[in-house]
Amino acid sequence: MARARKRDRLRWSKLYTFSCFGHPHTDEAAGPAAVSGSPVGGPGFSRIVHCNNSILHRRKPLKYPTNYISTTKYNVLTFLPKAIFEQFRRVANLYFLLTAILSLTPVCPFSPVSMIAPLAFVVGLSMIKEALEDWRRFMQDMKVNSRKVSVHKGEGEFEFRHWEDLCVGDVVRVEKDQFFPADLLLLSSSYEDGICYVETMNLDGETNLKLKRSLEVTLPLEEDETFKDFRGIIRCEDPNASLYTFIGNLEYERQVYALDPSQILLRDSKLRNTAFIYAVVVFTGHDSKVMQNSTESPSKRSRIEKKMDLIIYILFTVLVLISLISSIGFAVRIKLDLPRWWYLQPQNSNKLDDPTRPALSGIFHLITALILYGYLIPISLYVSIEVVKVAQAHFINQDIHMFDEETGNTAQARTSNLNEELGQVHTILSDKTGTLTCNQMDFLKCSIAGVSYGVRASEVERAAAKQMASGAADHDNPVEDVWESNEDEIQLVEGVTFSVGKTQKSSIKGFSFEDDRLMQGHWTNEPNSSTILLFFRILAICHTAIPEVNEATGALTYEAESPDEGAFLVAAREFGFEFFKRTQASVFLKEKYTSSNGTTERLYMYFKLLLSLAFLSSAQSI
């Protein structure tokens, strides 16, 4: 049964920051004339989506792919030929395959089983390892395909379906902190202005939230019942790998409205800071942009494996030389000495040791020698390497140092072919530190009116102190005496000290500040208390975060676009300046601190919001 939802009354478009994401009114009001020059309908822009009428996309000519995805390297039909090809890319396996074939001829000094069985064991073991690793990929795909999402089934009612059962044209409702199951066109959200926050960390690695906004014409589609008679047609670009572009039109209520990337929600991105959104499926499965950017699982070979091939080439060359010398000597002895060896009955000899044809006998002996001396090439080497790789992958999966306490996830080695490549990176080129770190912000220090506050050491300062400690060894001062001493402070330069003692991890996420001059309201005793007051207020009001009350504990949490804003707000709250409410034009604070005369001040302050400047990347600014 459809449920009515209470929509948030905060109209973000009234703020300058968010109004920048709106569309010029002329685009929507002009109707078809506004999009007459659009490439939609031409080559590369032929996709047609019938909104809320997915049955039309299950048959030709609009039969689009399902939402089922697969990232496996093999399937039931391709496993055997592909896996065999992968195994015989190794030089040693090719050599032993040749010797196994030759073992079926009379020139082989061994039983064919003794040559074929080791090869079959080595190749079979490697193929089993490949199959197990690909099975794990398959199970991960099944886990994703089995996720559920609320889909409109008709008559204004929604039901839960697996992701793999979604079709183009379906209307879905996505709740907060859920992933988008396909590439969607945003129709409305819990906010009256149809905006929502999206986290695209799985797509581009960015942790700051992106703002998306629906067309104004679809804002009335705010409840389950409103989709009972909803119909529309989307004409847009064909599936492509461009994450930041989208061209299309929406035909709705006899009008045509231009679409752009600000209305598109990409698969594998997550809904944040928004209670729910309604959207229609545009691209499914391998047509989605994230899957268009993915490639088939490649057949990668590590440096060690390539070096092993080089070693095998060298050993094979030595083997050929030994066999060649042995065969020449055999041919000479057959020609010169065999006729005198009457007890060998040379008159009854076969072609393998015919004194009348020593060259032919030498060739046959060369083949025999290649097989006989073949143990110079160690077939067990590859088996040993495979066993080591599997064991390493298991240790990686169980490594406690790579366990994420917040999510409860461990590291997952999807393939063990490149284990030995780990740790061999010696140069990293990065445009920012967030690419190399977990991008978690802690409020550790601050500088107010030229005065530095905060006694805890940052990672940079710890590294500097350790470097100084190592340099102290040159002056007959042991490193342990400086770094591992019981002293709580180290002086980097005159007048600048910091704590390097073994401090416990802060229980407040995002706040690791320690300084009695500012904590517990002691900042009011500072000579620059008025500047400090202004600093704390700026921390609490200059942001775009949204306060949310935890129903279980009653505590406030902040939904911020970036971890920087969240850390600033937590710090302001710990200093006694708590941001607790926001309207479309004001920001409200609770200020609690002890004044210089010893009385505790509790003030409820509000500040009028005049302008908000959003962060724009260089691509968005152009």
Coordinates of C-alpha atoms in Angstrom, one line a residue:
M1 CA 0.0 0.0 0.0
A2 CA 1.3 3.4 -0.9
R3 CA 2.4 5.5 2.0
A4 CA 2.3 9.2 2.2
R5 CA 5.6 10.8 3.1
K6 CA 6.3 14.1 4.8
R7 CA 8.6 16.1 2.6
D8 CA 11.3 18.3 3.9
R9 CA 10.3 21.9 3.6
L10 CA 13.8 23.4 3.1
R11 CA 13.8 25.0 -0.4
W12 CA 17.5 24.9 -1.3
S13 CA 16.9 26.8 -4.6
K14 CA 16.4 29.9 -2.6
L15 CA 20.1 29.8 -1.7
Y16 CA 22.4 31.2 -4.3
T17 CA 24.7 28.1 -4.3
F18 CA 21.9 25.7 -5.2
S19 CA 20.1 28.0 -7.6
C20 CA 23.2 27.8 -9.8
F21 CA 22.3 24.2 -10.5
G22 CA 18.8 25.2 -11.8
H23 CA 17.9 25.4 -15.4
P24 CA 17.1 28.6 -17.2
H25 CA 13.3 29.0 -17.2
T26 CA 13.4 29.5 -21.0
D27 CA 14.6 25.9 -21.5
E28 CA 11.5 24.4 -20.0
A29 CA 8.9 27.0 -20.9
A30 CA 9.8 27.2 -24.6
G31 CA 8.8 23.6 -25.2
P32 CA 9.9 21.9 -28.4
A33 CA 11.3 25.0 -30.0
A34 CA 13.9 25.1 -27.3
V35 CA 15.4 21.8 -28.3
S36 CA 14.9 22.0 -32.1
G37 CA 18.7 22.1 -32.5
S38 CA 19.3 19.1 -30.3
P39 CA 21.2 16.1 -31.8
V40 CA 18.6 13.8 -30.1
G41 CA 17.2 11.5 -32.8
G42 CA 20.3 11.6 -34.9
P43 CA 23.2 9.1 -35.1
G44 CA 24.3 8.1 -31.6
F45 CA 21.2 9.6 -30.0
S46 CA 18.5 7.0 -30.9
R47 CA 17.5 5.6 -27.5
I48 CA 13.8 5.8 -26.6
V49 CA 12.6 5.1 -23.0
H50 CA 8.9 4.8 -22.2
C51 CA 8.6 5.9 -18.6
N52 CA 6.5 3.7 -16.4
N53 CA 5.8 1.3 -19.3
S54 CA 8.7 -1.1 -19.2
I55 CA 6.9 -3.9 -21.0
L56 CA 7.6 -2.1 -24.3
H57 CA 11.3 -2.6 -23.8
R58 CA 11.1 -6.3 -23.5
R59 CA 10.5 -6.9 -27.1
K60 CA 11.8 -5.6 -30.4
P61 CA 12.6 -3.0 -31.6
L62 CA 13.2 -1.6 -28.1
K63 CA 14.6 -4.8 -26.5
Y64 CA 17.3 -3.4 -24.2
P65 CA 19.7 -5.5 -22.0
T66 CA 18.6 -6.7 -18.6
N67 CA 20.1 -5.2 -15.4
Y68 CA 22.1 -8.4 -14.8
I69 CA 25.8 -7.8 -14.7
S70 CA 28.8 -10.2 -14.9
T71 CA 32.4 -9.4 -14.2
T72 CA 33.7 -13.0 -14.5
K73 CA 36.5 -14.0 -16.7
Y74 CA 35.0 -17.3 -17.9
N75 CA 31.6 -18.9 -18.3
V76 CA 30.5 -22.5 -18.8
L77 CA 31.3 -22.5 -22.5
T78 CA 34.5 -20.5 -22.6
F79 CA 36.2 -21.8 -19.4
L80 CA 37.8 -24.9 -21.0
P81 CA 39.3 -23.2 -24.2
K82 CA 40.3 -20.0 -22.4
A83 CA 41.8 -21.7 -19.4
I84 CA 43.8 -24.2 -21.6
F85 CA 45.1 -21.2 -23.7
E86 CA 46.2 -19.4 -20.5
Q87 CA 48.1 -22.5 -19.3
F88 CA 49.9 -23.1 -22.5
R89 CA 51.1 -19.5 -22.7
R90 CA 53.8 -20.7 -20.3
V91 CA 56.8 -21.9 -22.1
A92 CA 57.4 -24.9 -19.8
N93 CA 53.9 -26.2 -20.3
L94 CA 54.5 -26.0 -24.1
Y95 CA 57.7 -28.0 -23.8
F96 CA 56.1 -30.7 -21.7
L97 CA 53.1 -30.8 -24.0
L98 CA 55.6 -31.5 -26.9
T99 CA 57.4 -34.2 -24.9
A100 CA 54.1 -35.8 -23.9
I101 CA 53.2 -36.0 -27.6
L102 CA 56.6 -37.5 -28.4
S103 CA 56.2 -40.0 -25.6
L104 CA 53.7 -41.8 -27.7
T105 CA 56.3 -42.6 -30.3
P106 CA 58.9 -45.5 -30.2
V107 CA 61.8 -43.1 -29.6
C108 CA 60.6 -42.3 -26.0
P109 CA 62.6 -44.0 -23.3
F110 CA 59.8 -43.7 -20.8
S111 CA 56.2 -44.8 -20.5
P112 CA 53.8 -42.3 -21.9
V113 CA 52.0 -42.1 -18.6
S114 CA 55.1 -40.8 -16.8
M115 CA 55.1 -37.8 -19.2
I116 CA 51.4 -37.1 -19.5
A117 CA 50.4 -37.5 -15.8
P118 CA 52.7 -34.7 -14.5
L119 CA 51.6 -32.3 -17.2
A120 CA 47.9 -33.1 -16.6
F121 CA 48.4 -32.6 -12.8
V122 CA 50.2 -29.2 -13.2
V123 CA 47.7 -27.8 -15.8
G124 CA 44.7 -29.2 -14.0
L125 CA 45.8 -27.7 -10.7
S126 CA 46.3 -24.3 -12.2
M127 CA 42.9 -24.5 -14.0
I128 CA 41.2 -25.4 -10.7
K129 CA 42.8 -22.3 -9.1
E130 CA 41.5 -20.1 -11.9
A131 CA 38.0 -21.6 -11.6
L132 CA 37.9 -21.0 -7.8
E133 CA 38.9 -17.3 -8.3
D134 CA 36.4 -16.8 -11.0
W135 CA 33.8 -18.5 -8.9
R136 CA 34.4 -15.9 -6.2
R137 CA 33.9 -13.1 -8.8
F138 CA 30.6 -14.8 -9.8
M139 CA 29.4 -14.9 -6.2
Q140 CA 30.2 -11.2 -5.8
D141 CA 28.2 -10.5 -8.9
M142 CA 25.3 -12.5 -7.6
K143 CA 25.4 -10.6 -4.4
V144 CA 25.1 -7.3 -6.3
N145 CA 22.4 -8.7 -8.7
S146 CA 20.4 -9.9 -5.7
R147 CA 20.1 -6.5 -4.0
K148 CA 16.6 -5.2 -3.7
V149 CA 15.0 -1.9 -4.7
S150 CA 11.4 -0.6 -4.5
V151 CA 9.8 -0.6 -8.0
H152 CA 6.4 0.7 -9.2
K153 CA 4.3 -2.3 -10.1
G154 CA 1.2 -0.3 -11.1
E155 CA -1.8 1.4 -9.6
G156 CA 0.4 3.6 -7.5
E157 CA 1.9 0.6 -5.5
F158 CA 5.5 -0.3 -5.1
E159 CA 7.1 -3.7 -4.5
F160 CA 10.7 -4.9 -3.9
R161 CA 12.5 -6.6 -6.8
H162 CA 16.0 -7.8 -7.3
W163 CA 18.4 -5.5 -9.2
E164 CA 18.7 -8.1 -12.0
D165 CA 14.9 -7.9 -12.6
L166 CA 14.9 -4.2 -13.3
C167 CA 13.9 -3.1 -16.8
V168 CA 14.4 0.2 -18.7
G169 CA 11.4 2.4 -18.0
D170 CA 10.8 1.2 -14.5
V171 CA 10.1 3.8 -11.8
V172 CA 12.1 3.1 -8.7
R173 CA 12.2 4.6 -5.2
V174 CA 15.6 4.7 -3.6
E175 CA 16.1 5.3 0.1
K176 CA 18.8 7.1 1.9
D177 CA 22.3 5.4 1.9
Q178 CA 21.2 3.0 -0.8
F179 CA 23.1 2.5 -4.1
F180 CA 21.4 3.3 -7.4
P181 CA 20.6 0.0 -9.2
A182 CA 21.0 1.5 -12.7
D183 CA 21.5 4.8 -14.5
L184 CA 18.4 6.8 -13.5
L185 CA 16.6 10.0 -14.4
L186 CA 15.7 11.9 -11.2
L187 CA 12.0 12.8 -11.0
S188 CA 11.6 14.1 -7.4
S189 CA 13.1 13.8 -3.9
S190 CA 12.2 14.3 -0.3
Y191 CA 13.0 18.0 -0.7
E192 CA 10.4 20.2 -2.3
D193 CA 12.9 21.5 -4.8
G194 CA 13.7 18.0 -6.1
I195 CA 17.4 18.1 -5.1
C196 CA 19.4 15.2 -3.7
Y197 CA 23.0 14.5 -2.6
V198 CA 24.9 11.8 -4.3
E199 CA 28.2 10.1 -3.3
T200 CA 30.2 9.0 -6.4
M201 CA 33.2 7.5 -4.5
N202 CA 32.8 4.2 -6.4
L203 CA 33.0 6.1 -9.7
D204 CA 35.7 8.7 -9.4
G205 CA 37.0 8.2 -5.9
E206 CA 35.7 11.6 -4.7
T207 CA 34.2 11.7 -1.2
N208 CA 32.6 15.1 -1.4
L209 CA 28.9 14.9 -2.2
K210 CA 27.5 15.9 -5.6
L211 CA 24.2 17.8 -5.9
K212 CA 21.5 16.6 -8.4
R213 CA 18.3 18.3 -9.2
S214 CA 15.1 17.1 -11.0
L215 CA 13.1 19.1 -13.5
E216 CA 10.5 21.4 -12.0
V217 CA 7.8 19.8 -14.1
T218 CA 8.3 16.4 -12.3
L219 CA 8.3 17.8 -8.8
P220 CA 4.6 17.0 -8.2
L221 CA 5.5 13.3 -8.5
E222 CA 6.1 13.2 -4.7
E223 CA 4.1 10.3 -3.5
D224 CA 3.6 6.7 -4.5
E225 CA 0.0 7.3 -5.7
T226 CA 1.1 10.0 -8.2
F227 CA 2.8 7.4 -10.4
K228 CA -0.5 5.6 -11.1
D229 CA -1.0 7.6 -14.4
F230 CA 2.5 8.8 -15.0
R231 CA 3.7 8.5 -18.6
G232 CA 6.5 10.1 -20.5
I233 CA 9.1 9.5 -23.2
I234 CA 12.8 10.0 -22.9
R235 CA 14.8 10.4 -26.1
C236 CA 18.5 10.5 -25.4
E237 CA 22.0 9.4 -26.3
D238 CA 23.0 5.8 -26.8
P239 CA 25.0 4.0 -24.1
N240 CA 28.5 5.4 -23.8
A241 CA 31.3 5.6 -21.3
S242 CA 31.2 9.3 -20.6
L243 CA 30.4 9.8 -16.9
Y244 CA 30.1 13.6 -17.0
T245 CA 27.9 14.1 -20.1
F246 CA 24.3 13.4 -21.0
I247 CA 22.1 14.7 -23.7
G248 CA 18.4 14.0 -24.0
N249 CA 14.9 15.3 -23.9
L250 CA 11.8 14.4 -21.8
E251 CA 8.5 14.5 -23.5
Y252 CA 5.9 15.0 -20.7
E253 CA 2.4 16.4 -20.8
R254 CA 2.8 17.4 -24.4
Q255 CA 5.9 19.4 -23.7
V256 CA 9.6 18.7 -24.4
Y257 CA 12.1 19.4 -21.7
A258 CA 15.9 19.3 -22.1
L259 CA 17.9 17.0 -19.9
D260 CA 21.5 17.3 -18.7
P261 CA 23.9 15.4 -16.4
S262 CA 22.5 17.2 -13.3
Q263 CA 19.4 15.0 -13.5
I264 CA 21.2 11.7 -14.1
L265 CA 22.0 9.3 -11.2
L266 CA 24.7 6.8 -12.1
R267 CA 24.8 3.2 -11.1
D268 CA 27.0 2.4 -8.1
S269 CA 26.7 5.9 -6.7
K270 CA 25.0 6.3 -3.4
L271 CA 22.1 8.5 -2.2
R272 CA 23.2 10.6 0.8
N273 CA 21.6 13.3 3.0
T274 CA 18.2 12.7 1.3
A275 CA 15.4 10.6 2.7
F276 CA 14.3 9.2 -0.6
I277 CA 14.1 9.9 -4.3
Y278 CA 11.9 8.8 -7.2
A279 CA 13.6 8.1 -10.6
V280 CA 13.0 6.2 -13.9
V281 CA 15.5 3.7 -15.3
V282 CA 17.3 4.9 -18.4
F283 CA 20.3 2.5 -18.8
T284 CA 20.5 -1.0 -17.4
G285 CA 23.2 -3.6 -16.9
H286 CA 26.1 -3.4 -19.2
D287 CA 24.5 -0.3 -20.9
S288 CA 25.1 1.7 -17.8
K289 CA 28.0 4.2 -17.8
V290 CA 30.0 2.5 -15.1
M291 CA 29.8 -0.8 -16.9
Q292 CA 30.7 0.9 -20.2
N293 CA 33.9 2.1 -18.5
S294 CA 34.7 -1.4 -17.2
T295 CA 36.7 -3.9 -19.3
E296 CA 36.8 -7.6 -19.4
S297 CA 39.0 -9.3 -16.8
P298 CA 42.4 -9.3 -18.6
S299 CA 44.9 -12.1 -18.5
K300 CA 47.7 -10.5 -16.6
R301 CA 51.2 -12.0 -16.1
S302 CA 53.5 -10.9 -13.3
R303 CA 57.2 -10.0 -13.7
I304 CA 58.2 -13.1 -11.9
E305 CA 56.2 -15.3 -14.3
K306 CA 57.8 -13.5 -17.3
K307 CA 61.2 -14.0 -15.7
M308 CA 60.5 -17.6 -15.2
D309 CA 59.8 -17.9 -19.0
L310 CA 63.2 -16.4 -19.6
I311 CA 64.8 -18.9 -17.3
I312 CA 63.0 -21.7 -19.1
Y313 CA 64.3 -20.4 -22.5
I314 CA 67.9 -20.5 -21.1
L315 CA 67.4 -24.0 -19.6
F316 CA 65.9 -25.2 -22.9
T317 CA 68.9 -23.9 -24.8
V318 CA 71.3 -25.7 -22.5
L319 CA 69.1 -28.9 -22.9
V320 CA 69.3 -28.7 -26.7
L321 CA 73.1 -28.2 -26.6
I322 CA 73.6 -31.2 -24.3
S323 CA 71.2 -33.3 -26.4
L324 CA 72.9 -32.2 -29.6
I325 CA 76.4 -33.1 -28.3
S326 CA 75.1 -36.4 -27.1
S327 CA 73.4 -37.2 -30.4
I328 CA 76.6 -36.3 -32.5
G329 CA 78.6 -38.6 -30.3
F330 CA 76.0 -41.3 -30.6
A331 CA 76.0 -41.0 -34.4
V332 CA 79.8 -41.2 -34.6
R333 CA 80.0 -44.3 -32.3
I334 CA 77.2 -46.0 -34.3
K335 CA 79.1 -45.5 -37.6
L336 CA 82.6 -46.4 -36.4
D337 CA 82.2 -48.8 -33.5
L338 CA 78.9 -50.6 -33.9
P339 CA 80.1 -52.9 -36.8
R340 CA 82.9 -54.3 -34.5
W341 CA 80.4 -55.0 -31.7
W342 CA 79.4 -58.4 -33.0
Y343 CA 77.6 -59.3 -29.8
L344 CA 75.0 -56.5 -30.5
Q345 CA 74.2 -58.2 -33.9
P346 CA 74.6 -55.0 -36.0
Q347 CA 73.2 -56.9 -39.0
N348 CA 69.8 -57.0 -37.3
S349 CA 69.7 -53.4 -36.0
N350 CA 66.7 -51.1 -36.7
K351 CA 66.7 -47.6 -37.9
L352 CA 67.3 -46.2 -34.4
D353 CA 70.9 -47.6 -34.4
D354 CA 71.6 -48.4 -38.1
P355 CA 75.4 -48.1 -38.8
T356 CA 74.6 -47.6 -42.5
R357 CA 72.5 -44.5 -41.7
P358 CA 74.2 -42.8 -38.7
A359 CA 72.7 -39.4 -39.4
L360 CA 69.1 -40.7 -39.1
S361 CA 70.1 -42.6 -36.0
G362 CA 71.6 -39.4 -34.6
I363 CA 68.3 -37.5 -35.2
F364 CA 66.3 -40.2 -33.4
H365 CA 68.7 -40.1 -30.5
L366 CA 68.4 -36.3 -30.4
I367 CA 64.7 -36.7 -29.7
T368 CA 65.3 -39.4 -27.2
A369 CA 67.9 -37.2 -25.4
L370 CA 65.5 -34.2 -25.3
I371 CA 63.0 -36.4 -23.4
L372 CA 65.6 -38.2 -21.3
Y373 CA 67.3 -35.0 -20.1
G374 CA 63.9 -33.1 -19.9
Y375 CA 64.0 -33.1 -16.1
L376 CA 66.5 -30.2 -16.4
I377 CA 63.4 -28.1 -16.9
P378 CA 61.5 -28.2 -13.5
I379 CA 57.8 -28.6 -14.2
S380 CA 57.2 -28.4 -10.4
L381 CA 58.4 -24.8 -10.4
Y382 CA 55.0 -23.6 -11.7
V383 CA 53.2 -25.7 -9.2
S384 CA 55.2 -24.3 -6.3
I385 CA 54.6 -20.7 -7.5
E386 CA 50.8 -21.4 -7.8
V387 CA 50.6 -22.8 -4.3
V388 CA 52.5 -19.8 -2.9
K389 CA 50.2 -17.4 -4.7
V390 CA 47.1 -19.1 -3.3
A391 CA 48.5 -19.0 0.2
Q392 CA 49.4 -15.3 -0.2
A393 CA 45.9 -14.5 -1.3
H394 CA 44.5 -16.3 1.7
F395 CA 46.8 -14.3 4.0
I396 CA 45.8 -11.1 2.4
N397 CA 42.1 -11.9 2.9
Q398 CA 42.8 -12.6 6.6
D399 CA 45.2 -9.7 7.3
I400 CA 44.0 -8.0 10.4
H401 CA 45.9 -4.8 9.5
M402 CA 43.7 -4.4 6.4
F403 CA 40.4 -4.9 8.3
D404 CA 38.0 -1.9 8.2
E405 CA 36.4 -1.6 11.7
E406 CA 33.7 0.8 10.5
T407 CA 32.3 -1.4 7.7
G408 CA 33.5 -4.7 9.0
N409 CA 35.1 -5.6 5.7
T410 CA 38.4 -7.3 5.0
A411 CA 40.7 -7.1 2.0
Q412 CA 39.6 -9.2 -0.9
A413 CA 42.1 -10.6 -3.3
R414 CA 40.0 -11.2 -6.4
T415 CA 42.9 -12.8 -8.2
S416 CA 46.3 -14.1 -7.1
N417 CA 48.1 -13.8 -10.4
L418 CA 49.8 -10.5 -9.4
N419 CA 50.5 -10.9 -5.7
E420 CA 54.2 -10.5 -6.2
E421 CA 53.7 -7.1 -7.8
L422 CA 52.5 -5.7 -4.5
G423 CA 55.0 -3.5 -2.7
Q424 CA 57.0 -2.8 -5.9
V425 CA 55.6 0.7 -6.4
H426 CA 58.4 3.2 -5.9
T427 CA 56.9 6.4 -7.4
I428 CA 53.4 7.8 -7.0
L429 CA 52.2 10.9 -8.9
S430 CA 49.1 12.4 -7.4
D431 CA 47.3 15.7 -7.7
K432 CA 46.2 15.7 -4.0
T433 CA 46.5 13.9 -0.7
G434 CA 43.0 12.6 -0.7
T435 CA 43.9 10.2 -3.5
L436 CA 46.4 8.5 -1.2
T437 CA 44.6 8.7 2.2
C438 CA 41.2 7.6 3.6
N439 CA 40.2 11.3 3.5
Q440 CA 39.0 11.3 7.1
M441 CA 39.4 14.7 8.8
D442 CA 40.3 15.3 12.4
F443 CA 40.3 18.7 14.1
L444 CA 43.8 18.7 15.6
K445 CA 45.1 22.3 15.7
C446 CA 44.0 25.8 14.9
S447 CA 45.6 29.2 14.7
I448 CA 43.6 32.2 16.1
A449 CA 44.9 35.7 15.9
G450 CA 48.4 34.4 15.3
V451 CA 48.4 32.1 18.3
S452 CA 48.6 28.3 17.7
Y453 CA 46.4 26.1 19.8
G454 CA 46.5 22.3 20.1
V455 CA 49.2 20.2 21.7
R456 CA 48.8 16.9 19.9
A457 CA 51.3 16.1 17.1
S458 CA 50.2 15.7 13.6
E459 CA 51.7 12.9 11.4
V460 CA 53.9 15.5 9.7
E461 CA 55.3 16.6 13.0
R462 CA 55.8 13.1 14.2
A463 CA 57.8 12.3 11.0
A464 CA 59.9 15.5 11.5
A465 CA 60.6 14.5 15.1
K466 CA 61.6 11.0 14.0
Q467 CA 63.9 12.5 11.4
M468 CA 65.5 14.7 14.1
A469 CA 65.9 11.7 16.3
S470 CA 67.7 9.8 13.7
G471 CA 70.0 12.7 13.1
A472 CA 70.8 12.9 16.8
A473 CA 72.7 9.6 16.4
D474 CA 75.4 11.5 14.5
H475 CA 76.1 13.4 17.7
D476 CA 76.5 10.4 19.9
N477 CA 73.0 10.7 21.1
P478 CA 71.1 7.3 20.8
V479 CA 67.9 7.4 18.8
E480 CA 66.0 5.6 21.4
D481 CA 66.9 8.2 24.1
V482 CA 65.2 10.9 22.0
W483 CA 62.2 9.1 20.4
E484 CA 61.4 6.4 22.9
S485 CA 62.0 8.4 26.0
N486 CA 59.3 9.0 28.6
E487 CA 59.2 12.7 27.8
D488 CA 55.8 13.9 26.6
E489 CA 57.1 16.8 24.5
I490 CA 59.7 17.4 21.9
Q491 CA 61.0 20.9 20.9
L492 CA 61.3 21.3 17.1
V493 CA 62.5 24.9 17.2
E494 CA 62.8 27.3 20.0
G495 CA 59.5 28.0 21.6
V496 CA 57.6 25.4 19.6
T497 CA 56.8 22.1 21.4
F498 CA 54.3 19.3 20.9
S499 CA 53.2 16.1 22.5
V500 CA 54.6 12.9 21.1
G501 CA 53.5 10.6 24.0
K502 CA 51.4 7.6 23.4
T503 CA 48.0 9.3 23.3
Q504 CA 44.8 7.3 23.2
K505 CA 42.6 7.6 20.2
S506 CA 39.9 10.2 20.6
S507 CA 36.4 8.8 21.3
I508 CA 34.8 11.6 19.3
K509 CA 35.1 11.0 15.6
G510 CA 36.6 14.0 13.8
F511 CA 37.8 15.7 17.0
S512 CA 41.3 15.0 18.4
F513 CA 42.0 18.5 19.8
E514 CA 43.7 18.9 23.2
D515 CA 44.5 22.3 24.7
D516 CA 43.3 23.5 28.1
R517 CA 43.5 27.1 26.9
L518 CA 40.4 26.6 24.8
M519 CA 38.5 23.6 26.3
Q520 CA 35.9 23.8 29.0
G521 CA 35.2 27.5 28.2
H522 CA 38.7 28.6 29.3
W523 CA 39.1 30.5 26.1
T524 CA 37.2 33.4 27.7
N525 CA 40.3 34.0 29.8
E526 CA 42.4 34.5 26.8
P527 CA 43.4 38.1 25.9
N528 CA 41.9 37.7 22.4
S529 CA 38.7 36.1 23.5
S530 CA 36.5 38.2 21.2
T531 CA 38.5 36.9 18.2
I532 CA 38.2 33.4 19.5
L533 CA 34.4 33.8 19.8
L534 CA 34.2 34.9 16.2
F535 CA 36.3 32.0 15.1
F536 CA 34.1 29.5 16.8
R537 CA 30.9 31.1 15.4
I538 CA 32.5 30.9 11.9
L539 CA 33.1 27.2 12.4
A540 CA 29.5 26.7 13.3
I541 CA 27.7 28.7 10.6
C542 CA 29.9 28.7 7.5
H543 CA 28.9 25.4 5.9
T544 CA 26.1 23.7 3.9
A545 CA 25.6 20.8 6.3
I546 CA 22.3 19.4 7.5
P547 CA 21.7 18.5 11.2
E548 CA 20.0 15.2 11.9
V549 CA 18.8 13.8 15.2
N550 CA 19.6 10.2 16.1
E551 CA 16.3 8.8 17.2
A552 CA 18.0 6.2 19.4
T553 CA 20.4 8.4 21.3
G554 CA 18.9 11.9 20.7
A555 CA 22.4 13.2 19.6
L556 CA 22.9 15.4 16.6
T557 CA 24.8 14.2 13.6
Y558 CA 25.7 16.2 10.6
E559 CA 25.3 15.3 6.9
A560 CA 28.0 17.3 5.2
E561 CA 29.2 17.5 1.6
S562 CA 32.8 16.9 2.7
P563 CA 34.6 15.5 5.8
D564 CA 36.1 18.9 6.4
E565 CA 32.7 20.5 7.1
G566 CA 31.8 17.6 9.4
A567 CA 35.0 17.9 11.4
F568 CA 34.6 21.7 11.8
L569 CA 31.0 21.3 13.1
V570 CA 32.0 18.6 15.6
A571 CA 34.8 20.9 16.8
A572 CA 32.5 23.8 17.2
R573 CA 30.1 21.7 19.1
E574 CA 32.8 20.5 21.5
F575 CA 33.9 24.1 22.0
G576 CA 30.3 24.9 23.0
F577 CA 28.9 26.2 19.7
E578 CA 26.3 23.7 18.5
F579 CA 24.7 24.0 15.1
F580 CA 21.2 22.4 15.5
K581 CA 18.8 23.9 12.9
R582 CA 18.7 25.3 9.4
T583 CA 16.0 27.0 7.5
Q584 CA 16.0 28.4 4.0
A585 CA 17.3 31.7 5.2
S586 CA 18.8 31.2 8.7
V587 CA 21.3 29.1 10.7
F588 CA 20.6 28.4 14.4
L589 CA 23.2 27.8 17.1
K590 CA 23.3 26.9 20.8
E591 CA 26.1 28.7 22.5
K592 CA 27.3 27.5 25.9
Y593 CA 30.4 28.8 27.6
T594 CA 31.6 30.2 30.9
S595 CA 32.1 34.0 30.9
S596 CA 35.0 35.7 32.6
N597 CA 33.0 36.4 35.7
G598 CA 32.4 32.7 36.2
T599 CA 28.7 32.5 35.0
T600 CA 27.6 30.0 32.4
E601 CA 26.1 31.5 29.3
R602 CA 23.5 29.6 27.3
L603 CA 22.4 31.5 24.2
Y604 CA 20.2 30.6 21.3
M605 CA 21.5 32.5 18.3
Y606 CA 20.4 32.7 14.7
F607 CA 22.2 34.1 11.7
K608 CA 20.7 35.2 8.5
L609 CA 22.2 33.4 5.5
L610 CA 23.0 35.9 2.7
L611 CA 25.1 34.0 0.3
S612 CA 26.6 30.5 -0.1
L613 CA 29.6 29.8 -2.3
A614 CA 29.8 26.2 -3.5
F615 CA 33.0 24.4 -4.4
L616 CA 33.3 23.9 -8.1
S617 CA 35.9 21.9 -9.9
S618 CA 37.8 23.3 -12.8
A619 CA 35.7 21.4 -15.2
Q620 CA 32.5 22.9 -13.8
S621 CA 33.9 26.4 -13.6
I622 CA 34.7 26.5 -17.4

